[in-house]
Coordinates of C-alpha atoms in Angstrom, one line a residue:
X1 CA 84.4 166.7 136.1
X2 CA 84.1 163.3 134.2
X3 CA 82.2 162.0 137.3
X4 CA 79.1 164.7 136.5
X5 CA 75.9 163.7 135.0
X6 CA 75.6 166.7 134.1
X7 CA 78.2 167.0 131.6
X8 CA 76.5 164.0 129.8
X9 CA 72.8 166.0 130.0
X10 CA 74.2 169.2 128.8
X11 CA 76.2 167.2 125.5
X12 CA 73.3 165.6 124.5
X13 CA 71.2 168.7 124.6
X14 CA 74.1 170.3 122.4
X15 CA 74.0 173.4 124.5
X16 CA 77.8 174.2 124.1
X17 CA 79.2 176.4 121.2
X18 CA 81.3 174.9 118.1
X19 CA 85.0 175.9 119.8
X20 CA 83.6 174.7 123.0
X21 CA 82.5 171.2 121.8
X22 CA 85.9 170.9 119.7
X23 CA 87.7 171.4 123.2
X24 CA 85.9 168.6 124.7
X25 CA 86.4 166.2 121.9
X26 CA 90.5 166.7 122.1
X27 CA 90.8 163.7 124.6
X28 CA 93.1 160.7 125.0
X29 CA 91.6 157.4 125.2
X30 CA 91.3 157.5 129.1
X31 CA 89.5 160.5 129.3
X32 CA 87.1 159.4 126.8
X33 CA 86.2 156.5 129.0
X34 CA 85.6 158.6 131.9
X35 CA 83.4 160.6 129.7
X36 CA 81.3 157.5 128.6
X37 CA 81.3 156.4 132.5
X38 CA 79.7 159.5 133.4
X39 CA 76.7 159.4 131.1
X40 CA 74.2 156.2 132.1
X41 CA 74.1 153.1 129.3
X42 CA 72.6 149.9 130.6
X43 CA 71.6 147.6 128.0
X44 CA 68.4 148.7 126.7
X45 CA 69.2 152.6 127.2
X46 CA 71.8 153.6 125.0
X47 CA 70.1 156.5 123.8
X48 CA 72.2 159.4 125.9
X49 CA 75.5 157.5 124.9
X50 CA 74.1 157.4 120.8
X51 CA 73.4 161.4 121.1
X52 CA 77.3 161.8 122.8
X53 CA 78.7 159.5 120.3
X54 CA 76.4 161.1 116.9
X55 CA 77.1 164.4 118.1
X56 CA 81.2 163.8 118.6
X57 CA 80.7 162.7 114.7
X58 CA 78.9 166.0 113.8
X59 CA 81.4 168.2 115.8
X60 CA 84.2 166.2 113.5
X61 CA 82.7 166.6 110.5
X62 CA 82.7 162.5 110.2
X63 CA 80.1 160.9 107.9
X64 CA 77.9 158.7 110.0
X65 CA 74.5 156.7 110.3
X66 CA 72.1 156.0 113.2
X67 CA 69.4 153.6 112.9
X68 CA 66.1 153.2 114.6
X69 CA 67.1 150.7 117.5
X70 CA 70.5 152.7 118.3
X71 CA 73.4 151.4 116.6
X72 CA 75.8 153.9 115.0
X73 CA 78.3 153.6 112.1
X74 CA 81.2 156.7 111.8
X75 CA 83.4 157.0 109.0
X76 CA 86.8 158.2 108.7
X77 CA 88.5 158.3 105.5
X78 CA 92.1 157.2 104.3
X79 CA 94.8 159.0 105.0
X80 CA 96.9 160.1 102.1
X81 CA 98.8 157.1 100.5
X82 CA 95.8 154.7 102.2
X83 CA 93.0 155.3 99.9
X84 CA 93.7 152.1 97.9
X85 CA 94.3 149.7 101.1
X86 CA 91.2 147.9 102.1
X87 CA 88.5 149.8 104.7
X88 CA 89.1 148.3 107.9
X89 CA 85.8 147.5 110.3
X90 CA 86.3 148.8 114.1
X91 CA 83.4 147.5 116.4
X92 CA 82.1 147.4 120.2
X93 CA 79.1 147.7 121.8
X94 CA 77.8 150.8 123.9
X95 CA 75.8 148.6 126.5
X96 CA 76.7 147.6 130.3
X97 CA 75.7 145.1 132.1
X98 CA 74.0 146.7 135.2
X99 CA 74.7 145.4 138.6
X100 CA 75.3 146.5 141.9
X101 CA 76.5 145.7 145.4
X102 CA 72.8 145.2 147.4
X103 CA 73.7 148.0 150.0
X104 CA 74.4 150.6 147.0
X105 CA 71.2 153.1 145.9
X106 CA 73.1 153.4 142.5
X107 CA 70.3 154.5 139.7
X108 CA 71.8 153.3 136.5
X109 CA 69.1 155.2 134.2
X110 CA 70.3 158.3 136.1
X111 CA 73.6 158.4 137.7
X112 CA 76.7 158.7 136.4
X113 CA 79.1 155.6 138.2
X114 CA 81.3 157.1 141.0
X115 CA 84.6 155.7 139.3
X116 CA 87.9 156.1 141.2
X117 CA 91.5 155.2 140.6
X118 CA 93.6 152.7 142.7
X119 CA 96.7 150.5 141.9
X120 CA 96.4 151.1 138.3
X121 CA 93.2 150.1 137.8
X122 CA 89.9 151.7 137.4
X123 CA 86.8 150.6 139.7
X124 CA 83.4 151.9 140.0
X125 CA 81.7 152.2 143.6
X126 CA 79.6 149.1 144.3
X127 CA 79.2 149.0 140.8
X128 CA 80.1 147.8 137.3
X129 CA 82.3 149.7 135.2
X130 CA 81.4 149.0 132.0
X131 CA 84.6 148.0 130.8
X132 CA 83.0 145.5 129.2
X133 CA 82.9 147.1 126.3
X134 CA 83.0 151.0 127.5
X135 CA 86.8 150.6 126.3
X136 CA 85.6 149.8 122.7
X137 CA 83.5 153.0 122.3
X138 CA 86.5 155.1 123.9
X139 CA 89.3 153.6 121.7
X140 CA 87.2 154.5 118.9
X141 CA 86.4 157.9 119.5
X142 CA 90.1 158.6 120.9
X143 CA 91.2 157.4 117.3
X144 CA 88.1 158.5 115.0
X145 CA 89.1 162.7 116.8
X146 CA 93.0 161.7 116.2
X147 CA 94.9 162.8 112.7
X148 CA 98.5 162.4 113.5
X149 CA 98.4 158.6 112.6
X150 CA 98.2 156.8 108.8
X151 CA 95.6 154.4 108.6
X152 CA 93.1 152.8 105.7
X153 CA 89.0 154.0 105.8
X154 CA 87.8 153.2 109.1
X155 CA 84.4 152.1 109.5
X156 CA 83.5 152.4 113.5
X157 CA 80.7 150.8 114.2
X158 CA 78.6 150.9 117.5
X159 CA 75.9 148.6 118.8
X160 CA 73.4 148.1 121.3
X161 CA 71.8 145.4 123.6
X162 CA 74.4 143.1 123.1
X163 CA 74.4 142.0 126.7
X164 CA 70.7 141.0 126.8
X165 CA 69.4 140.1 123.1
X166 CA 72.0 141.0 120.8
X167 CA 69.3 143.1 118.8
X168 CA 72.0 146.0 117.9
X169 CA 74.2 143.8 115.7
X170 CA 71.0 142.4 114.3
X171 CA 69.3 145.4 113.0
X172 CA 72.6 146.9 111.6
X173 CA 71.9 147.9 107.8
X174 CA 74.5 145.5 105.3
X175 CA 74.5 148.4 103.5
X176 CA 76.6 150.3 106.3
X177 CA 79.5 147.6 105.9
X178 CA 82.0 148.1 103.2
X179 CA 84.9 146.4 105.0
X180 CA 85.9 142.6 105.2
X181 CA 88.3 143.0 107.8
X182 CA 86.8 143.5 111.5
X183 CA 88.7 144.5 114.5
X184 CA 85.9 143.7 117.1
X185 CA 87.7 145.6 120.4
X186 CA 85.2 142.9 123.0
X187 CA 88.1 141.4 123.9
X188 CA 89.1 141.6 127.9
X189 CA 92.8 140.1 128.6
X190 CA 95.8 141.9 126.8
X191 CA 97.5 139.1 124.9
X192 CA 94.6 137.4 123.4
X193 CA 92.2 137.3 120.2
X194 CA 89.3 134.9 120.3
X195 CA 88.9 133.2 117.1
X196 CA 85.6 131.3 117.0
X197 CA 82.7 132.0 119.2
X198 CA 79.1 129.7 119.2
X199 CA 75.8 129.8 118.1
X200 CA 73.3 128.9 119.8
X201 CA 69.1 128.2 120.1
X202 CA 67.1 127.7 123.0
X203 CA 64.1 125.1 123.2
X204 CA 61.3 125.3 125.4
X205 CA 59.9 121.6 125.8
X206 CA 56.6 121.2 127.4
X207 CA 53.7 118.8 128.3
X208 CA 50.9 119.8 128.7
X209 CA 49.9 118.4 132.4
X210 CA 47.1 116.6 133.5
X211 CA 46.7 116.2 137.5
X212 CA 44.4 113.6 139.2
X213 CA 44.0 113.3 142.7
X214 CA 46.1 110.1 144.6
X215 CA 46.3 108.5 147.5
X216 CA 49.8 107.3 147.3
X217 CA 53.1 108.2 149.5
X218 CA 53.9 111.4 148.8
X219 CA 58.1 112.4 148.5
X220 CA 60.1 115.7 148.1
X221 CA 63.3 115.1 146.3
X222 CA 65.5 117.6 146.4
X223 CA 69.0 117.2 144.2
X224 CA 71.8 120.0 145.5
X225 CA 75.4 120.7 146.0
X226 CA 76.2 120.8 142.8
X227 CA 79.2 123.7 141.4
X228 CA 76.8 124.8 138.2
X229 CA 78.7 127.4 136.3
X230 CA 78.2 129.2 132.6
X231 CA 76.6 126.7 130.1
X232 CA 79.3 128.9 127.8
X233 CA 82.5 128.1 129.9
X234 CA 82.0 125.1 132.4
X235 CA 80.0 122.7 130.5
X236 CA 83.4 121.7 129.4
X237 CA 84.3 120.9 132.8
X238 CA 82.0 117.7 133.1
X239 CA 79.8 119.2 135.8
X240 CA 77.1 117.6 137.0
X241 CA 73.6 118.7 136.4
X242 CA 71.0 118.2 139.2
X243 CA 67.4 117.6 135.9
X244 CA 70.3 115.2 134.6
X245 CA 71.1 113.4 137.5
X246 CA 67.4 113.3 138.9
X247 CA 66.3 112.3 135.5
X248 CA 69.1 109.2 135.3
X249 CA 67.7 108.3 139.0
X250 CA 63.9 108.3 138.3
X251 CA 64.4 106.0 134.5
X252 CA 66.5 103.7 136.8
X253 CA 63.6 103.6 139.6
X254 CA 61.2 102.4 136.5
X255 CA 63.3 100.1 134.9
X256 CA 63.1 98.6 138.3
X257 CA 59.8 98.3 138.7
X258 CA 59.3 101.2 141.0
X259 CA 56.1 103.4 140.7
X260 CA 56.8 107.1 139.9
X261 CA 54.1 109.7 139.3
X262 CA 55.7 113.6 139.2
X263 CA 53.7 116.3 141.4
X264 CA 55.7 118.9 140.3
X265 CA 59.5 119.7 138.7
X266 CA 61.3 123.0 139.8
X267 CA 64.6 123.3 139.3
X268 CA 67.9 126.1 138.0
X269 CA 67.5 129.5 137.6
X270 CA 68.6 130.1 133.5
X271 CA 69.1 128.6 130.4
X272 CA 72.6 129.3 130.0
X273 CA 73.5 128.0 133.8
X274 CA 74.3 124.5 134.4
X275 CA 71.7 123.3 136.9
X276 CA 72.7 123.5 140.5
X277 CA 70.1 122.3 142.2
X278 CA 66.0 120.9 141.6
X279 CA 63.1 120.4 143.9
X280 CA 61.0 117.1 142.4
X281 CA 58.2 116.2 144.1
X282 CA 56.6 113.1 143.6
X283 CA 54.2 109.8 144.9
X284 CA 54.6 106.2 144.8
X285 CA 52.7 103.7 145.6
X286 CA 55.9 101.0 146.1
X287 CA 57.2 100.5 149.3
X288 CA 58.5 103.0 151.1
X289 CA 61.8 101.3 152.9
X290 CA 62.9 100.0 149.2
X291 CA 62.3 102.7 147.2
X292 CA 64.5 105.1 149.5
X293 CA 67.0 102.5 149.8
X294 CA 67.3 102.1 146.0
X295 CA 67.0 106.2 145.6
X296 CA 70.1 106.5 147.6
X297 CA 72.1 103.4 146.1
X298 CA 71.5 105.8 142.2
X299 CA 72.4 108.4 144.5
X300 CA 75.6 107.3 145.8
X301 CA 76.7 106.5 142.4
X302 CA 75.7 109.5 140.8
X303 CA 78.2 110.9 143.5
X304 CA 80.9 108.6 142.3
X305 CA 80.7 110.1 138.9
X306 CA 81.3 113.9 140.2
X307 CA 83.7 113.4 142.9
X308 CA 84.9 117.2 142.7
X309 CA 81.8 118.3 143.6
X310 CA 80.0 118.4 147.1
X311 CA 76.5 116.8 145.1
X312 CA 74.1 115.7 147.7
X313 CA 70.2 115.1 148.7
X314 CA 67.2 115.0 150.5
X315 CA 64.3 112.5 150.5
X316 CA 61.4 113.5 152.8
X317 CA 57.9 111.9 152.9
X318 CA 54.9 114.2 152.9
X319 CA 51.3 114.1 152.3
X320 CA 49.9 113.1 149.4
X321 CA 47.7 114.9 146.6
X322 CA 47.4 115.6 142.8
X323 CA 49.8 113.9 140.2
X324 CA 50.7 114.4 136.7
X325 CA 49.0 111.6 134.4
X326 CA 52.0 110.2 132.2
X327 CA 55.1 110.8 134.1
X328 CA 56.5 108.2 132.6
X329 CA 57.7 110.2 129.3
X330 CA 59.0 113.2 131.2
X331 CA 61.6 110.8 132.5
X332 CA 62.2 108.7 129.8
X333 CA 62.7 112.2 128.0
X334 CA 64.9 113.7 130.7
X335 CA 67.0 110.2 131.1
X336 CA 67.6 110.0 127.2
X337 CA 67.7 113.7 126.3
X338 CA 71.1 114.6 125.3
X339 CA 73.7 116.8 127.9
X340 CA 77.1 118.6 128.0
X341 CA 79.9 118.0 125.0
X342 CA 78.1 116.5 121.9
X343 CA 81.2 117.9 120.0
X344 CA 85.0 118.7 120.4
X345 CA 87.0 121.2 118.1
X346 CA 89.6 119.5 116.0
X347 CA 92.2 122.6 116.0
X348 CA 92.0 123.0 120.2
X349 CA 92.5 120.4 122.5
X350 CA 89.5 119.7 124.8
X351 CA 87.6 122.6 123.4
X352 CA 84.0 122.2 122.8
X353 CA 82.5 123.2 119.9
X354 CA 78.8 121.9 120.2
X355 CA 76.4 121.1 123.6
X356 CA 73.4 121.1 125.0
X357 CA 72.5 122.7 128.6
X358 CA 69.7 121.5 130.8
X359 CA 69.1 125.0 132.3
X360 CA 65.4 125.2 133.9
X361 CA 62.7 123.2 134.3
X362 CA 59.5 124.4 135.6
X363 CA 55.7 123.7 136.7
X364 CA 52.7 125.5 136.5
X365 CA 48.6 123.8 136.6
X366 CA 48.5 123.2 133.0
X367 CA 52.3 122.6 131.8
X368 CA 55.6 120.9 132.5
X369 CA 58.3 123.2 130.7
X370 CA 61.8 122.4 130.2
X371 CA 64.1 125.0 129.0
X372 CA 67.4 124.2 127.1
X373 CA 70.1 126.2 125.2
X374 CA 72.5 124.3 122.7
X375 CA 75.4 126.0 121.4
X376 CA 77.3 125.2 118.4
X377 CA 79.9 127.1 116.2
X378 CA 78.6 125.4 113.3
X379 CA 75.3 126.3 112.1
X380 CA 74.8 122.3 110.6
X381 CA 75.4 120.7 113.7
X382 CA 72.9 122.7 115.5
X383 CA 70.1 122.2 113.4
X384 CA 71.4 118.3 113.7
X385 CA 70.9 118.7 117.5
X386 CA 67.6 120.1 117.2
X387 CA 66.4 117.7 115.2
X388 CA 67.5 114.7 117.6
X389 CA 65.8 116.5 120.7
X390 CA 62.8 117.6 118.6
X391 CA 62.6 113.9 117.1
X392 CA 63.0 112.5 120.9
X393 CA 60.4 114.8 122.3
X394 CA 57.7 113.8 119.7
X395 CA 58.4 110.7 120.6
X396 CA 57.0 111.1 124.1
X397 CA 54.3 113.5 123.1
X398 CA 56.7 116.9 124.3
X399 CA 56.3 119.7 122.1
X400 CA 59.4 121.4 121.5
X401 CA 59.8 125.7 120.7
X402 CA 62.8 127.2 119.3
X403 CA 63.4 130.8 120.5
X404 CA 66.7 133.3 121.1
X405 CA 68.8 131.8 118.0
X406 CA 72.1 133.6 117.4
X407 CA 74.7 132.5 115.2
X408 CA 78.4 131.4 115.5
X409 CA 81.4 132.4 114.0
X410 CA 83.9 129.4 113.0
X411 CA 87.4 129.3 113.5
X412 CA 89.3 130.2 110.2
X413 CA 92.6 128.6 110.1
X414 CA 94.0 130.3 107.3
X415 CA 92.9 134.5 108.8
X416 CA 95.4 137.1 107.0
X417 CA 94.4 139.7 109.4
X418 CA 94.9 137.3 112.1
X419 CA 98.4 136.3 110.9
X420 CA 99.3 140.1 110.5
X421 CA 97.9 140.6 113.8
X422 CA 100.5 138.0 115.5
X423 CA 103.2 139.5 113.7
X424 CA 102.6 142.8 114.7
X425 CA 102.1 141.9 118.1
X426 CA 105.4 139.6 117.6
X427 CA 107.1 142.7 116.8
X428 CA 105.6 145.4 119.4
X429 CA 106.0 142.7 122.6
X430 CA 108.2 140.3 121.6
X431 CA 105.4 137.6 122.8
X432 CA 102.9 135.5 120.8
X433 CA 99.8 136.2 120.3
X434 CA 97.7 133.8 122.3
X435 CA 94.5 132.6 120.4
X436 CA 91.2 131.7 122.3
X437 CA 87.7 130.3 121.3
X438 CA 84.8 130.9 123.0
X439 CA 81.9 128.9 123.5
X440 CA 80.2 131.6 124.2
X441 CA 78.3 133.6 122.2
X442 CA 79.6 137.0 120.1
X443 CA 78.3 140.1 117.8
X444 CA 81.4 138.4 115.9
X445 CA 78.9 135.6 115.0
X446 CA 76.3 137.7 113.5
X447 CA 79.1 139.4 111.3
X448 CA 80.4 136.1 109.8
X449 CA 76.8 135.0 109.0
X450 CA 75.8 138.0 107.4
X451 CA 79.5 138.7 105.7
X452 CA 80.6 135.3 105.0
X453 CA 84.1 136.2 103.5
X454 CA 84.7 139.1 106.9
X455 CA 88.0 138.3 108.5
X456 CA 87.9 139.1 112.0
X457 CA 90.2 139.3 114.8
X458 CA 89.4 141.0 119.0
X459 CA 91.6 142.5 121.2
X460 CA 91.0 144.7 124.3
X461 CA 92.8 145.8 127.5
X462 CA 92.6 143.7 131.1
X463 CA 89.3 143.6 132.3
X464 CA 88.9 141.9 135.1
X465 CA 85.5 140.7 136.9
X466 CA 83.0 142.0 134.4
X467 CA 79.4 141.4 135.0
X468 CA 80.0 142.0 138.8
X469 CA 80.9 145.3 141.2
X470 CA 84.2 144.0 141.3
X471 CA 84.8 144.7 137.9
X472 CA 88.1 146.8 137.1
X473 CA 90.4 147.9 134.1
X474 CA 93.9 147.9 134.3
X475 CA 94.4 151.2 132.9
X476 CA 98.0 150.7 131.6
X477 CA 96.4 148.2 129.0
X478 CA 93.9 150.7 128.3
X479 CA 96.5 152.5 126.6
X480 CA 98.6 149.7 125.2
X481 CA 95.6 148.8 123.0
X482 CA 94.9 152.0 121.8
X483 CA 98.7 152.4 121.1
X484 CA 98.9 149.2 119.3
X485 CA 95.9 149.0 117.4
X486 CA 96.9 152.9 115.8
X487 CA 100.6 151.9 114.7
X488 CA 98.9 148.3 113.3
X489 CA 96.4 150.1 111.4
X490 CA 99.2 151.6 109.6
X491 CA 100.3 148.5 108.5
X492 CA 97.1 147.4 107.1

């Protein structure tokens, strides 16, 4: 049964004899995905999917490479006629995201996902699938155990973490890659190749905070309503940002004369989230009556400026206490400090191509931190942004840390595998080939940094709802990949 863990336990232990294992490994591309559901892979515990996919390489003679942190490389020569075409690069990454429904006892270190068929898609009980990017590790095996297709020397290579630090595609050894063309098979809608993907950095500003007792009004400000959304995929959107808004409010307040002294700023949840909602507390010594009135006239236009979202807020008075000495450069920081689209692509309309998220911003006794992520698919215009926030902050005393940087992958207008790949497509659907940048971030980036000449193209079947229990593959797709990407490859 593809649904038993023990399947997975008893492969990795390599308890089964040659002919045995040999049986097992003579599976369409479906059945391989079953297989890889029933053996547990959350990002950070790969290691029973590695010892599946390095002994499926043994039991098929394939030459093959593991390193230390888990990635895998399997090799599979050129068929006859193929040995002078150019290696082609196959990749995807053997981590899950792991989530489940709250009422679900689902152990994702143990238990293989109850997966189950219905309308033509694939689901996994109160659970993710892992689709996203179990499909990449089946299509590879399913063509790596198949011989009755022509096809150049296939380099397959499988990675780890990519959902949490991208440390797979990071450790992989240069000396693995041969090929310049790459296949990355991350892709989730049939139809579609992404053809850039950002970089990124994230930078922790703090100040180091001094309290002192006062015996001023004390107010709790609290910003909310706001949609948020993926720094990666909304920030394109315009959306409001609640460490924005209340920063534009408080430099407004000053530049009126208004005293403002921070007791604490708390506010979003991650670095890559646009910033729903904050809690700033705060005292003033102004009075009362006028310093609401004039909080909820910036207020009111702040909600002119977003009037697709349901942005509101709260002023209450409460007691007073300790204060942060200085306020007055947090604000000036968080009023000036750049937000959202610093940068449009020139090839796609509307498409951003550099920005800076204000994702968290937090207190403790000693420190004020704030915590942003700017993405950019061009390495020189990140380090540009960085040096305009880290020249701002020093201006106000803020220290600034750089931490998490991955790398982009720019679009290439002039790809040959890319314009083979929409005439292929062209010919097998009679459709075009629809291409997509991301400003998100991809294991594509880390390939074009280290192999700047790699020409790279994505594909995968439908994958709808990944990240979340609802998550489902359209398993029609799962097939129209696989069929494609083995007649294409003999074309290549």
């Amino acid at each position: 049964s593809f649904g038993g863990f023990e399947f997975g336990y008893i492969f990795v232990s390599a308890q089964r004899r040659r002919g045995e294992m040999e049986e097992i490994m003579t599976k369409d591309v479906l059945d391989y995905f079953k297989t890889i559901c029933s053996i547990p892979h959350p990002s950070g515990h790969e290691e029973l999917l590695g010892n599946y996919i390095e002994e499926f390489a043994q039991n098929n003679e394939l030459d093959y490479a593991r390193n230390e942190i888990g990635d895998i490389i399997i090799y599979k020569e050129a068929t006859p006629g193929y040995a002078d075409h150019a290696p082609i690069l196959l990749q995807g990454h053997m981590d899950m995201v792991a989530e489940k429904d709250a009422d679900s006892n689902h152990n994702f270190l143990t238990d293989p996902l109850e997966i189950y068929e219905e309308d033509g898609y694939l689901h996994a009980t109160k659970t993710t699938l892992g689709a996203d990017d179990g499909v990449a590790v089946a299509i590879m095996l399913a063509l790596l155990s198949d011989n009755s297709f022509k096809h150049p020397r296939l380099e397959c290579l499988f990675t780890v973490q990519e959902e949490t630090t991208m440390d797979g595609i990071t450790h992989v050894d240069k000396d693995w890659i041969h090929a310049r063309k790459m296949i990355s098979l991350d892709g989730d809608v049939v139809g579609e190749t992404n053809v850039s993907s950002a970089g990124g950095v994230q930078l922790t500003i703090r100040k180091n905070a001094t309290f002192v007792e006062s015996h001023d009004q004390g107010y709790k400000f609290y910003v909310k309503g706001l949609l948020g959304g993926h720094s990666g995929d909304a920030i394109k959107e315009g959306r409001g940002n609640a460490i924005k808004i209340a920063g534009l409010v408080f430099k407004a307040c000053l530049d009126n004369g208004f005293d403002i002294r921070f007791s604490s700023l708390n506010a979003g949840q991650k670095a890559n989230a646009i910033c729903r909602d904050g809690l700033f507390t705060f005292q003033s010594a102004s009075n009362k009556e006028e310093l609401k009135a004039f909080i909820h006239e910036r207020m009111e236009e702040q909600k002119a400026l977003y009037p697709l979202e349901p942005l509101d807020y709260t002023l209450e008075e409460e007691q007073s206490g300790y204060v942060i000495l200085d306020s007055d450069a947090l604000i000036h920081f968080l009023a000036l400090c750049p937000y959202g689209v610093e940068k449009y692509s020139y090839y796609f309309n509307h498409f951003p191509v550099l920005s800076l998220n204000l994702g968290i911003m937090e207190t403790t006794e000693k420190v004020v931190e704030l915590i942003l992520l700017i993405r950019s698919e061009n390495e020189i215009n990140l380090k540009l942004l960085v040096n305009e926030v880290e020249t701002l902050a020093s201006l106000f005393g803020l220290s600034v840390t750089p931490s998490d940087e991955y790398y982009g992958w720019s679009y290439a207008p002039d790809s040959q595998l890319r314009k083979s790949y929409k005439e292929a497509y062209k010919k097998a659907y009679d459709k075009e080939l629809k291409e997509v940048p991301t400003h998100g971030g991809l294991e594509t980036g880390y390939m074009s940094r280290i192999f700047p000449d790699m020409d790279i193209v994505t594909m995968g079947p439908n994958c709808i709802d990944i990240h979340t229990p609802q998550e489902r593959l359209e398993i029609k797709t799962l097939y129209e990949v696989h069929d494609f990407l083995k007649n294409w490859l003999g074309e290549l």
